[in-house]
Coordinates of C-alpha atoms in Angstrom, one line a residue:
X1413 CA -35.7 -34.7 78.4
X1414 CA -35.5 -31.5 77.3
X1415 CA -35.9 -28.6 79.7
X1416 CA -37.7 -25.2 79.0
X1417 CA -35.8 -23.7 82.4
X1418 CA -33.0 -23.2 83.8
X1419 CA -32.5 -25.0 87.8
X1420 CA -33.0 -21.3 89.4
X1421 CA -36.0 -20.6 86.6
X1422 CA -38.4 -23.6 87.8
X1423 CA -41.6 -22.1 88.7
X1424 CA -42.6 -22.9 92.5
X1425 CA -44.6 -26.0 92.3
X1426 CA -48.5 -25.4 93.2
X1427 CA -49.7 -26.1 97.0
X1428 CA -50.9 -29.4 97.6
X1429 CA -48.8 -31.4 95.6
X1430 CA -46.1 -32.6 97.9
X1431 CA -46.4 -34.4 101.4
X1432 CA -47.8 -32.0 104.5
X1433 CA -45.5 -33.3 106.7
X1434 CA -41.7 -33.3 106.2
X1435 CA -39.7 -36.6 106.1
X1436 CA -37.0 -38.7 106.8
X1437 CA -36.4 -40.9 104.6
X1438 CA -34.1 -44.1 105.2
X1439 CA -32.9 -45.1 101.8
X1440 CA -31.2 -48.6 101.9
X1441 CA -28.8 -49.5 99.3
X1442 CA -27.7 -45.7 99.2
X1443 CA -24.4 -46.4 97.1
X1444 CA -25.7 -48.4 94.4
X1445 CA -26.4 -47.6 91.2
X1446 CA -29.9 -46.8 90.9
X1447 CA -29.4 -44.4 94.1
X1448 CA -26.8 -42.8 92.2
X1449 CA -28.5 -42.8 89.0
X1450 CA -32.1 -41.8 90.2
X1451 CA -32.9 -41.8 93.5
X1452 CA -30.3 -39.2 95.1
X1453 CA -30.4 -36.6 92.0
X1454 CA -34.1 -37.0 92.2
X1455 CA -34.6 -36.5 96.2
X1456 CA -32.0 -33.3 95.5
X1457 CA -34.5 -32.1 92.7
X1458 CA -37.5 -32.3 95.1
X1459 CA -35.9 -31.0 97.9
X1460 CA -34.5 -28.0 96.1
X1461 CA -37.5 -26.8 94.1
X1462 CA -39.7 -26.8 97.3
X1463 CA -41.8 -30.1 96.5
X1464 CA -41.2 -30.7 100.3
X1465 CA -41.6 -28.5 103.3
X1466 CA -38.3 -30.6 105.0
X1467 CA -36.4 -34.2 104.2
X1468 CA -33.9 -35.5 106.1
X1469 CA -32.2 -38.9 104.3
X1470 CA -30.3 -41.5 106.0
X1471 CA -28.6 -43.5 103.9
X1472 CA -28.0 -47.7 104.3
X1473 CA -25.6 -49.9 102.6
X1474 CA -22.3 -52.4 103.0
X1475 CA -20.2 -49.8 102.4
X1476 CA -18.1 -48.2 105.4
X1477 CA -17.6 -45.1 105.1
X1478 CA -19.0 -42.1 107.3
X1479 CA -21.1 -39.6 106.6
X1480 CA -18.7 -37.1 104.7
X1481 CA -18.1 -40.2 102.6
X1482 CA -21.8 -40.7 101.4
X1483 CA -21.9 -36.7 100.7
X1484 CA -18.6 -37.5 98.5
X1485 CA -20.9 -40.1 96.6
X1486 CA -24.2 -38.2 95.9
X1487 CA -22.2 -35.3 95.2
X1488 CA -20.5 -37.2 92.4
X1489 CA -24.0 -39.0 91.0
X1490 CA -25.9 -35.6 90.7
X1491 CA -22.7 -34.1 89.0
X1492 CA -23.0 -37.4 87.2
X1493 CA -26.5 -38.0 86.5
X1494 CA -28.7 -34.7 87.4
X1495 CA -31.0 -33.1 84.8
X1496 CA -30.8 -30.3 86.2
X1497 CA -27.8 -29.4 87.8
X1498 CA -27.5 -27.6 91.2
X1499 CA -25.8 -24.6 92.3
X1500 CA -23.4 -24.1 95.3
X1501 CA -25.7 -22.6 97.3
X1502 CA -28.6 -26.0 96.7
X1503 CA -26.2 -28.3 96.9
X1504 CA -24.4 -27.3 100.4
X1505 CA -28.4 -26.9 101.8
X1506 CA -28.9 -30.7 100.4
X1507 CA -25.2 -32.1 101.7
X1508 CA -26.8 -31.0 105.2
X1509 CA -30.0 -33.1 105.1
X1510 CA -28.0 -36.5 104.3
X1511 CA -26.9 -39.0 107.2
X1512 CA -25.5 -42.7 106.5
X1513 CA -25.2 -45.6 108.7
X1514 CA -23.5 -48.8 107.5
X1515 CA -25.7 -51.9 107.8
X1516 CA -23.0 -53.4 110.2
X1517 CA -24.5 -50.7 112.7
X1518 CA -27.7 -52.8 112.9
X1519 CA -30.8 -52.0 113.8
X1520 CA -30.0 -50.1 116.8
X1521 CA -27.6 -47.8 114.7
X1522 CA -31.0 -47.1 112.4
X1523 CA -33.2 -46.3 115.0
X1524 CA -30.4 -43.9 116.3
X1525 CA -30.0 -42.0 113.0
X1526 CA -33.6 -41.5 112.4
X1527 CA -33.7 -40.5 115.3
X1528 CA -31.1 -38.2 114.9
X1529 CA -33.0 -36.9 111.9
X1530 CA -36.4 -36.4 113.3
X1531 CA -34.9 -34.0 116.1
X1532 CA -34.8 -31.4 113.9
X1533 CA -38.1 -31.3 112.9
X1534 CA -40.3 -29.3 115.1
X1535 CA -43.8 -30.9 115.3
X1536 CA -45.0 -33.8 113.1
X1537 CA -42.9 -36.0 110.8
X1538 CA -43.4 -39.0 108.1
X1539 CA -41.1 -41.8 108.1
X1540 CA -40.4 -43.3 104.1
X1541 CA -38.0 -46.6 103.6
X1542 CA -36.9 -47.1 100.6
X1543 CA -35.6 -50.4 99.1
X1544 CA -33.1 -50.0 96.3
X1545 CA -31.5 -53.3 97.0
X1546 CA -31.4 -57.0 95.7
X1547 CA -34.4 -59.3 96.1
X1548 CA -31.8 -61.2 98.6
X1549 CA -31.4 -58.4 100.9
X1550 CA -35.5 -57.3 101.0
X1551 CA -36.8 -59.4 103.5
X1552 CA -33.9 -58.7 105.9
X1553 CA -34.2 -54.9 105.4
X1554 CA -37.4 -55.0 106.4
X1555 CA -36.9 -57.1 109.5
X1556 CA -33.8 -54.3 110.5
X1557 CA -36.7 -52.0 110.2
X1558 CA -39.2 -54.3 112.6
X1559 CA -36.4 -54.7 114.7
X1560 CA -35.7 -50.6 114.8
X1561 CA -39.1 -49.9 115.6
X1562 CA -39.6 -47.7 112.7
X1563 CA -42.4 -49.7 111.1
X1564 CA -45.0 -48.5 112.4
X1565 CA -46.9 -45.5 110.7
X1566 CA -44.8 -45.5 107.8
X1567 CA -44.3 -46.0 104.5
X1568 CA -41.9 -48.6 102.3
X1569 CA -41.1 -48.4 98.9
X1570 CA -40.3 -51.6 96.9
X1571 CA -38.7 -52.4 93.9
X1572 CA -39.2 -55.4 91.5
X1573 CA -39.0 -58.3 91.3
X1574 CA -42.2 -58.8 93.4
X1575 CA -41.4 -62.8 93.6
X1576 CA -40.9 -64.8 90.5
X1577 CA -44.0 -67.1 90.6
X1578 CA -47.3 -67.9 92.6
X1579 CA -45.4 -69.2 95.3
X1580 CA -42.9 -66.9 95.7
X1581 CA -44.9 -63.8 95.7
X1582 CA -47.7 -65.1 97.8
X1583 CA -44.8 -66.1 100.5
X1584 CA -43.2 -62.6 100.4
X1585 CA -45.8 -60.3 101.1
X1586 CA -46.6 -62.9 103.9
X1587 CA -43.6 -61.8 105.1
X1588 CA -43.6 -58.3 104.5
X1589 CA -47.2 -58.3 106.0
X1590 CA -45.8 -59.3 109.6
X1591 CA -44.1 -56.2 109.9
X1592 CA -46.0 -53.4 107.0
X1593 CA -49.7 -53.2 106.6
X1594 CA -50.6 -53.6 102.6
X1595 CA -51.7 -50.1 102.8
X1596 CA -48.5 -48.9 104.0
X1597 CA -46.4 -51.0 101.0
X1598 CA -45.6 -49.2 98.1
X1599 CA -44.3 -51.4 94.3
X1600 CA -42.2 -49.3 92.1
X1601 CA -43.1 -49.3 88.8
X1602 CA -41.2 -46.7 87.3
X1603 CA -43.0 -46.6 84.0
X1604 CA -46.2 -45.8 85.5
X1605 CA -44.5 -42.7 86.9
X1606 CA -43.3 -41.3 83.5
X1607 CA -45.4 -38.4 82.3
X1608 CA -47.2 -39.9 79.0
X1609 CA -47.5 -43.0 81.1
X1610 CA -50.2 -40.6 83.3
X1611 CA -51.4 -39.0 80.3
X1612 CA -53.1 -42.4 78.9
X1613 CA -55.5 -41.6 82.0
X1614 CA -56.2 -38.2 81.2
X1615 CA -56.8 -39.1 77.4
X1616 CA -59.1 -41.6 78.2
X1617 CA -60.8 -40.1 80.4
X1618 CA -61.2 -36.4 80.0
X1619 CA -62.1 -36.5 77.1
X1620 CA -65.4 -37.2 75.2
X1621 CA -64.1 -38.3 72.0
X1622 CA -62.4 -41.4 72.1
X1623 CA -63.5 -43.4 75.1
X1624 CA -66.8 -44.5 73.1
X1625 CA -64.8 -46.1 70.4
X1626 CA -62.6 -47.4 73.1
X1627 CA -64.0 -51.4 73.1
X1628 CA -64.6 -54.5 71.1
X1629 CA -66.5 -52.7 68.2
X1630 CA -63.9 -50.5 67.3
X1631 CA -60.7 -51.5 68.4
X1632 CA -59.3 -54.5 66.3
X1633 CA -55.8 -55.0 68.2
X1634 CA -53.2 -53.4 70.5
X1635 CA -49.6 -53.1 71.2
X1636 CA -47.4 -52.4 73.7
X1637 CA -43.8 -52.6 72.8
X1638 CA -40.8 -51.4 74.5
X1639 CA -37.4 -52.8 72.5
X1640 CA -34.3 -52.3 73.8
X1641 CA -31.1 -52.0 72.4
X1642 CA -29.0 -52.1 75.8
X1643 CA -27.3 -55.2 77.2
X1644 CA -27.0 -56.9 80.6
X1645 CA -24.4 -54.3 81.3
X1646 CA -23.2 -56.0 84.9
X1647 CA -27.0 -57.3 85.9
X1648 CA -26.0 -61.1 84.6
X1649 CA -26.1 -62.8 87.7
X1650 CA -29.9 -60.9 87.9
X1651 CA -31.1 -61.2 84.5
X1652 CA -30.1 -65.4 84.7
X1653 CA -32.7 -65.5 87.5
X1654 CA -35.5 -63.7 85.8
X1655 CA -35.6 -62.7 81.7
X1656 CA -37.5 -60.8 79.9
X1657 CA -40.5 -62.0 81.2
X1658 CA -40.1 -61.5 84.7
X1659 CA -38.0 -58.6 84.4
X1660 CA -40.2 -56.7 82.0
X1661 CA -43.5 -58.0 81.3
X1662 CA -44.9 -58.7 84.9
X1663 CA -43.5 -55.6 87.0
X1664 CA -44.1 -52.7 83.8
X1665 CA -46.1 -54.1 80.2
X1666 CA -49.0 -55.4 82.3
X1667 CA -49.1 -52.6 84.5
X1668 CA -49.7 -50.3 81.0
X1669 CA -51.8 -52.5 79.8
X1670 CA -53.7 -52.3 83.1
X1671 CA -54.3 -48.2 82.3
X1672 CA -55.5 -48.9 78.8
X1673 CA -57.8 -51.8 79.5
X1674 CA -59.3 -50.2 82.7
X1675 CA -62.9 -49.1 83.5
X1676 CA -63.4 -45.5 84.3
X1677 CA -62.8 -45.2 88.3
X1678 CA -65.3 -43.7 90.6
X1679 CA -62.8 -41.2 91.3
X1680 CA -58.9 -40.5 90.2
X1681 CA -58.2 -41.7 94.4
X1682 CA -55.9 -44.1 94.4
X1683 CA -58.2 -47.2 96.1
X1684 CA -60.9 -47.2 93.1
X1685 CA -57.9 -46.9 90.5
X1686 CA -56.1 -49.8 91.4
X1687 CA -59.5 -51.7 91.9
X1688 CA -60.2 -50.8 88.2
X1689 CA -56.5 -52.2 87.5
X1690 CA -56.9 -55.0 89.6
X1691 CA -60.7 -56.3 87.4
X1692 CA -58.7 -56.0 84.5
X1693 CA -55.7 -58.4 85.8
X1694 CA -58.4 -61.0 86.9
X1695 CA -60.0 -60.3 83.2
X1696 CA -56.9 -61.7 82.2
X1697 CA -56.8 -65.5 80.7
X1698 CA -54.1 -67.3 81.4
X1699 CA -51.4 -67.3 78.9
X1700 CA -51.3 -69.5 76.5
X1701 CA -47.1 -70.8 75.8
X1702 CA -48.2 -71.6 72.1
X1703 CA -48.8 -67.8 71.4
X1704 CA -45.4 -66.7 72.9
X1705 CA -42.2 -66.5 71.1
X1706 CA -38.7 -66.1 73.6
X1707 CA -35.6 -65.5 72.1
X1708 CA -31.8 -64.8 72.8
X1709 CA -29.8 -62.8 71.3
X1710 CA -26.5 -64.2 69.7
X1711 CA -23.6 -64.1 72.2
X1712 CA -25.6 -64.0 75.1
X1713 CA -24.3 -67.0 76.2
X1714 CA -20.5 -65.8 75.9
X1715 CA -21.9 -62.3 78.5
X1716 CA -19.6 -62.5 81.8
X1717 CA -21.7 -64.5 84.6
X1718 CA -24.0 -66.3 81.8
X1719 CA -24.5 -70.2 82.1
X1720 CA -23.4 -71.3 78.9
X1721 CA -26.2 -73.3 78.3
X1722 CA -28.4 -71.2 79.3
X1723 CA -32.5 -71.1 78.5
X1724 CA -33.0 -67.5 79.7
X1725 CA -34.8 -65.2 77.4
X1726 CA -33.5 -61.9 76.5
X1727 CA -36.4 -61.3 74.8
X1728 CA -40.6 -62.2 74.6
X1729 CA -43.2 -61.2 72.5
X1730 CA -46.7 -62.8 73.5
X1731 CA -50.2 -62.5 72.9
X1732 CA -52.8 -62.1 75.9
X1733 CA -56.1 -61.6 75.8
X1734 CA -58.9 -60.0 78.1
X1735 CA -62.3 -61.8 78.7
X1736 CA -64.8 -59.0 79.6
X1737 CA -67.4 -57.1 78.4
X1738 CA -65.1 -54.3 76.7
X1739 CA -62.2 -56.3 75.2
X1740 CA -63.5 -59.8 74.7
X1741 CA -61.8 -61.0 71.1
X1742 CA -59.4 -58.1 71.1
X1743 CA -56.0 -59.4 70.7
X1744 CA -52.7 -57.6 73.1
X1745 CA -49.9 -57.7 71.7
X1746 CA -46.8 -57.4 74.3
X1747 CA -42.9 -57.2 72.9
X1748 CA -39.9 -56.2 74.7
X1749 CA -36.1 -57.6 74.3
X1750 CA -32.4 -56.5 75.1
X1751 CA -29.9 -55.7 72.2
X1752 CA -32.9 -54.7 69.2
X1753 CA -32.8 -52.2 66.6
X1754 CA -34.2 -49.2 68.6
X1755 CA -35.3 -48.5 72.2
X1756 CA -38.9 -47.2 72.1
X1757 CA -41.8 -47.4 74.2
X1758 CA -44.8 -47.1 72.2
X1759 CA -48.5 -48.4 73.0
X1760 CA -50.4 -48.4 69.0
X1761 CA -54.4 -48.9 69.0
X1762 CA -55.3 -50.5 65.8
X1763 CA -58.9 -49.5 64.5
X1764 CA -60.9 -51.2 62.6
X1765 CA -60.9 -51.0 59.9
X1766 CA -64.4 -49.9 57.4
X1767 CA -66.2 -53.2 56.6
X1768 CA -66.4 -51.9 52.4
X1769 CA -64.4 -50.1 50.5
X1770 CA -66.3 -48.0 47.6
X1771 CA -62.6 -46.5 46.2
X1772 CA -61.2 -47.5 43.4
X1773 CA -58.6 -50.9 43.9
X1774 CA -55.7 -48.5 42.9
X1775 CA -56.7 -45.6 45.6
X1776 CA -54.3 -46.8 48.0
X1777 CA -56.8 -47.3 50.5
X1778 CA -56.0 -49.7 52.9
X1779 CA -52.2 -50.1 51.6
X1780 CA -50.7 -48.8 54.7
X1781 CA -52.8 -50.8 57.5
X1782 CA -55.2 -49.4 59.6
X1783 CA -56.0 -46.4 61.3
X1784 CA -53.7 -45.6 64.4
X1785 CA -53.7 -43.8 67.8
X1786 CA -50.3 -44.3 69.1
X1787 CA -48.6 -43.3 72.3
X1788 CA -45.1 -42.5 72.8
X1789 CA -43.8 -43.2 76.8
X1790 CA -40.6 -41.5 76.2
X1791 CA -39.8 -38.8 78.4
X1792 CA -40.6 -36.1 75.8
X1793 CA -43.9 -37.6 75.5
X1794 CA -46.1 -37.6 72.2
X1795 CA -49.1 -38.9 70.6
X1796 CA -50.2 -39.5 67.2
X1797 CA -53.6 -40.3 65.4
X1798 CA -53.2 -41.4 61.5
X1799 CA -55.8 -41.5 59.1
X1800 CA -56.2 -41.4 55.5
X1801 CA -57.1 -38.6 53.2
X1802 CA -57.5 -37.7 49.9
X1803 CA -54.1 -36.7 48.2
X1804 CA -54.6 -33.2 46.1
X1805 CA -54.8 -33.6 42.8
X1806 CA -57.4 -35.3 40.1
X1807 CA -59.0 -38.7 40.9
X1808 CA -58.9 -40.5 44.3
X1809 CA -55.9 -41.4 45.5
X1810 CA -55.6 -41.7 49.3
X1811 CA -52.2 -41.0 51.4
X1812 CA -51.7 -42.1 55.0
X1813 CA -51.9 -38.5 56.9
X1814 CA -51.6 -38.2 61.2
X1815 CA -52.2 -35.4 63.5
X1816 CA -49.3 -35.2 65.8
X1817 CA -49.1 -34.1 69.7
X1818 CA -45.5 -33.7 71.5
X1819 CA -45.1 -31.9 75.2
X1820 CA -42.1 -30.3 73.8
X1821 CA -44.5 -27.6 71.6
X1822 CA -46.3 -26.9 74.6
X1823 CA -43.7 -25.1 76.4
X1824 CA -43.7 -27.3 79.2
X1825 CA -41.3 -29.8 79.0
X1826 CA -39.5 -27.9 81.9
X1827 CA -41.9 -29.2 84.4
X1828 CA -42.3 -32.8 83.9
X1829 CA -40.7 -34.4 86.9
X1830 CA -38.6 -37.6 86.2
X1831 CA -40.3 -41.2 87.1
X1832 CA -39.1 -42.0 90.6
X1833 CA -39.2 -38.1 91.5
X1834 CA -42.8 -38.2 90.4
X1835 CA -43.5 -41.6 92.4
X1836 CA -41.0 -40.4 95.8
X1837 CA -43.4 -37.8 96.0
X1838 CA -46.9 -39.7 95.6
X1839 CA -45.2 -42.0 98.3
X1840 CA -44.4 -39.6 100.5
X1841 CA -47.9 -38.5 100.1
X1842 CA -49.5 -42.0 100.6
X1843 CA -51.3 -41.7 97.3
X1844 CA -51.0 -45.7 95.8
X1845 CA -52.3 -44.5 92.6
X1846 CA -49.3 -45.4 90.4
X1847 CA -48.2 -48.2 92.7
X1848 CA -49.1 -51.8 93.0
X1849 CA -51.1 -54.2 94.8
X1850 CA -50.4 -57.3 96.7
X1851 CA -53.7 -58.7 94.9
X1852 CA -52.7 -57.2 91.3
X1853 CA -49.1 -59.5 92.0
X1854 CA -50.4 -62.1 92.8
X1855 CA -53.3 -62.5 90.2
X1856 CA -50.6 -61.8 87.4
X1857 CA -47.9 -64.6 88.8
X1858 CA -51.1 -66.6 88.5
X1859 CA -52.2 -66.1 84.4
X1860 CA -48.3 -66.6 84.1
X1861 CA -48.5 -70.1 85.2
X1862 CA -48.8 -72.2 82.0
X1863 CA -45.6 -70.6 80.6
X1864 CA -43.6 -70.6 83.9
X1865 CA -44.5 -74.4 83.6
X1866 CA -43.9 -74.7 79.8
X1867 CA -42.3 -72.1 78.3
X1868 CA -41.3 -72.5 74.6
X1869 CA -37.6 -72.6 73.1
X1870 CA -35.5 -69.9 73.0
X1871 CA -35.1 -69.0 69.6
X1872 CA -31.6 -66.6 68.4
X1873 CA -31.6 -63.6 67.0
X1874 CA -29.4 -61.3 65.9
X1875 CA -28.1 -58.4 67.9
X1876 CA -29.2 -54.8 66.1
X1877 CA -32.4 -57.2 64.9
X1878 CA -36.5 -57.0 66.3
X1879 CA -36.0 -60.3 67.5
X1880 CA -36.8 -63.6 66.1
X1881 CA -38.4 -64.2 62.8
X1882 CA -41.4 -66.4 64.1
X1883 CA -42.5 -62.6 65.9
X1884 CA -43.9 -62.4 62.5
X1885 CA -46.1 -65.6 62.7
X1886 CA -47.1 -64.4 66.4
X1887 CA -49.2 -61.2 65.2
X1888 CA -50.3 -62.0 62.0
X1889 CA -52.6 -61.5 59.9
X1890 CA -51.6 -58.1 61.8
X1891 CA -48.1 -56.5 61.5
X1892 CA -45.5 -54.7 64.1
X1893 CA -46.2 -51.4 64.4
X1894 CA -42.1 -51.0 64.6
X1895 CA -40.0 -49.8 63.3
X1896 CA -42.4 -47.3 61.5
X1897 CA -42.8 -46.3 58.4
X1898 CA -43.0 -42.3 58.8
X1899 CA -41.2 -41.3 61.6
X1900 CA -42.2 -38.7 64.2
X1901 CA -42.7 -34.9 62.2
X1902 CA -39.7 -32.8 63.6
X1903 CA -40.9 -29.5 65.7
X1904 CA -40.1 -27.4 63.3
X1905 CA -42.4 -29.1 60.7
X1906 CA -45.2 -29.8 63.7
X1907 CA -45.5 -25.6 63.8
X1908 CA -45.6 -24.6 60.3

């Protein structure tokens, strides 16, 4: 993600969009590496551009070390990992707001350290937990934080997975309603917090043009894929328990699909966006295992910490469909794998396309598929509309032509914050827009059923590949949107 500012050149972030109150914030499994990836150079990023009026962080892990060893360990991940590095000055200000407290302190050593924290607030305060840790290591987390007495009025952030099945995730939040109210429960999704992920809302909906078209009529099929070409890296013993399916498709593919398929909400508040979401999951019909494909990439089976007869899927590709008024007979198609040819994350609307042709058969009309409207969810989002048009010259020959959109031209690209930055900050709010429900879980665990209960062979591919050949049967008579056939128009090229 590019940047169109330098750290001390970010504009002052407008009133009223971080939390009123300041915050301390107990972040559990504060030496591991999505803290050091995201979560420490992001709270550093909020803190120091003014998105909060006053953070205090206490971090919670194994680890034993003090709290001059946990500075030693953020300072290295935002060296490490930060976008936008800090000066001397920001960083010394931030070193001051952290704490830690091993979990061998227990819960009284908790309460003590947010307590600690909180004293140097004057006036009111917001607590915020966050859970960067194994699913194993959840439950008790939250307990410690019964246990502390630091449950109460506050706020908990989750990460996936949100069970694995029915069962699973109808027994935990059970269990994480005896000690958090639903309303006080937050589920990452981190793709919901990207930018362009938010900007499917604002397409759809403030604007005029394309939200008529949006439906059964006009739409003939769409896609969300998000290929990979990353490995397990050293998340074998995680990936064995879960796949693609759990991993991916549950916890972020459904939740996009969620923002395209949605009505229009009374209001952007966060209760009558996650109802809209929440219709469209129980739209849903369950899935059908004869119109998935799983595969597994050659070698996986040799990967450190694999079972070497292993069934899990490093990749799925599925068809789903929704049975309402809007999307009845309009095909989803849903594709996402480890170890492909690219790492994208595009969403591709297929229109319709005319019911007669009056060019003539060598006009090209038609040769290059339908008519597109194509979102990119990279960071430096973009968006895309193809269409054809008449190439110049005599006769009628047709070429396949696209207007193009990228944040980059705007000027702007300084000021998108980072997915969990973004998502912190709503928490810390208590705005659920972009987070999910215990119902929404639930409801999707269920429509997984039939292929938790008969899920079809894995089937190999080859590393560098899009995945198994049968992919091909899967979508057809349509065809994968990726890789594409014209890339993305450079900047240079968009402004001529």
């Amino acid at each position: 993600m590019g940047s169109a500012r330098g750290p001390s050149e970010m504009k002052k972030p407008p009133s009223g969009v971080g939390p009123k109150f300041p915050q301390v914030v107990a972040l559990f499994g504060a030496t591991g590496d999505l803290a050091r990836r995201k979560l420490l150079p992001g709270l550093m990023h909020l803190s120091s551009a003014g998105f909060m009026p006053g953070c205090r962080i206490v971090g919670v892990s194994l680890d034993d070390i003090d709290v001059e060893g946990f500075r030693a360990i953020a300072r290295g991940a935002i060296d490490q990992f930060a976008m936008r590095k800090p000066g001397e000055a920001a960083w010394s200000a931030f070193a001051e707001t952290l704490d830690y407290v091993p979990l061998s302190a227990g819960a009284a050593g908790l309460k003590e350290a947010a307590a600690r924290a909180a004293a140097t607030f004057q006036g009111e305060y917001r607590l915020l937990h966050y859970l960067s840790v194994p699913p194993a290591a959840a439950l008790p987390a939250v307990r410690m934080l019964g246990e502390a007495g630091l449950a109460e009025g506050s706020r908990i952030v989750m990460e996936k997975p949100f069970g694995v099945d029915l069962d699973s995730a109808v027994a935990l939040n059970a269990r994480l309603h005896e000690v958090f109210a639903e309303e006080q429960i937050f589920r990452i999704d981190h793709f919901l917090g990207k930018e362009p992920a938010q900007n499917i809302l604002a397409f759809r909906f403030a604007n005029g043009l394309f939200e008529p078209i949006r439906n059964r009529n006009f739409i003939d099929h769409v896609q969300i894929d998000v290929p990979e070409t990353l490995g397990l890296g050293a998340r074998a013993g995680f990936y064995e328990q879960t796949g693609a399916y759990k991993d991916m498709v549950v916890t972020h593919l459904f939740q996009i699909l969620a923002f395209m398929a949605m009505e229009a909400p009374t209001s952007l508040e966060p209760a009558p966006i996650s109802e809209e979401k929440n219709k469209v999951f129980r739209s849903m019909t369950p899935l059908d295992p004869g119109q998935v494909v799983r595969g597994q990439y050659s070698g996986y089976r040799q990967e450190q910490g694999v079972d070497p007869e292993s069934d899990v899927e490093t990749f799925i590709a599925l068809k789903c469909e929704i049975d309402n008024w809007r999307w009845a007979g309009v095909p989803f198609f849903l594709r996402t794998g480890k170890r492909l040819a690219e790492g994208q994350r595009i969403i591709s609307i297929a229109f319709r396309e005319p019911p007669k042709s009056m060019f003539p058969a060598n006009s090209g009309v038609g040769a290059q598929g339908p008519d597109h409207l194509t979102f990119d969810l990279a960071d430096a989002s973009k968006m895309s509309l193809s269409f054809y048009g008449k190439r110049p010259g005599p006769g009628m020959r047709l070429d396949k032509l696209s207007l193009q959109f990228a944040m980059k031209d705007t000027g702007l690209a300084g000021e998108v914050l980072e997915a969990y930055e973004r998502l912190i900050l709503d928490a810390m709010r208590g705005d659920r827009t972009l987070f999910t429900t215990a119902e929404g879980i639930e409801r999707l665990w269920e429509v997984s059923q039939p292929l938790l209960e008969a899920p079809p062979p894995v089937r190999l591919y080859e590393p560098g590949s899009w995945g198994p050949k049968s992919i091909h049967q899967l979508i057809a008579p349509h065809a994968w949107r990726l890789p594409f056939e014209r890339a993305w128009r450079p900047q240079a090229a968009t402004e001529a």
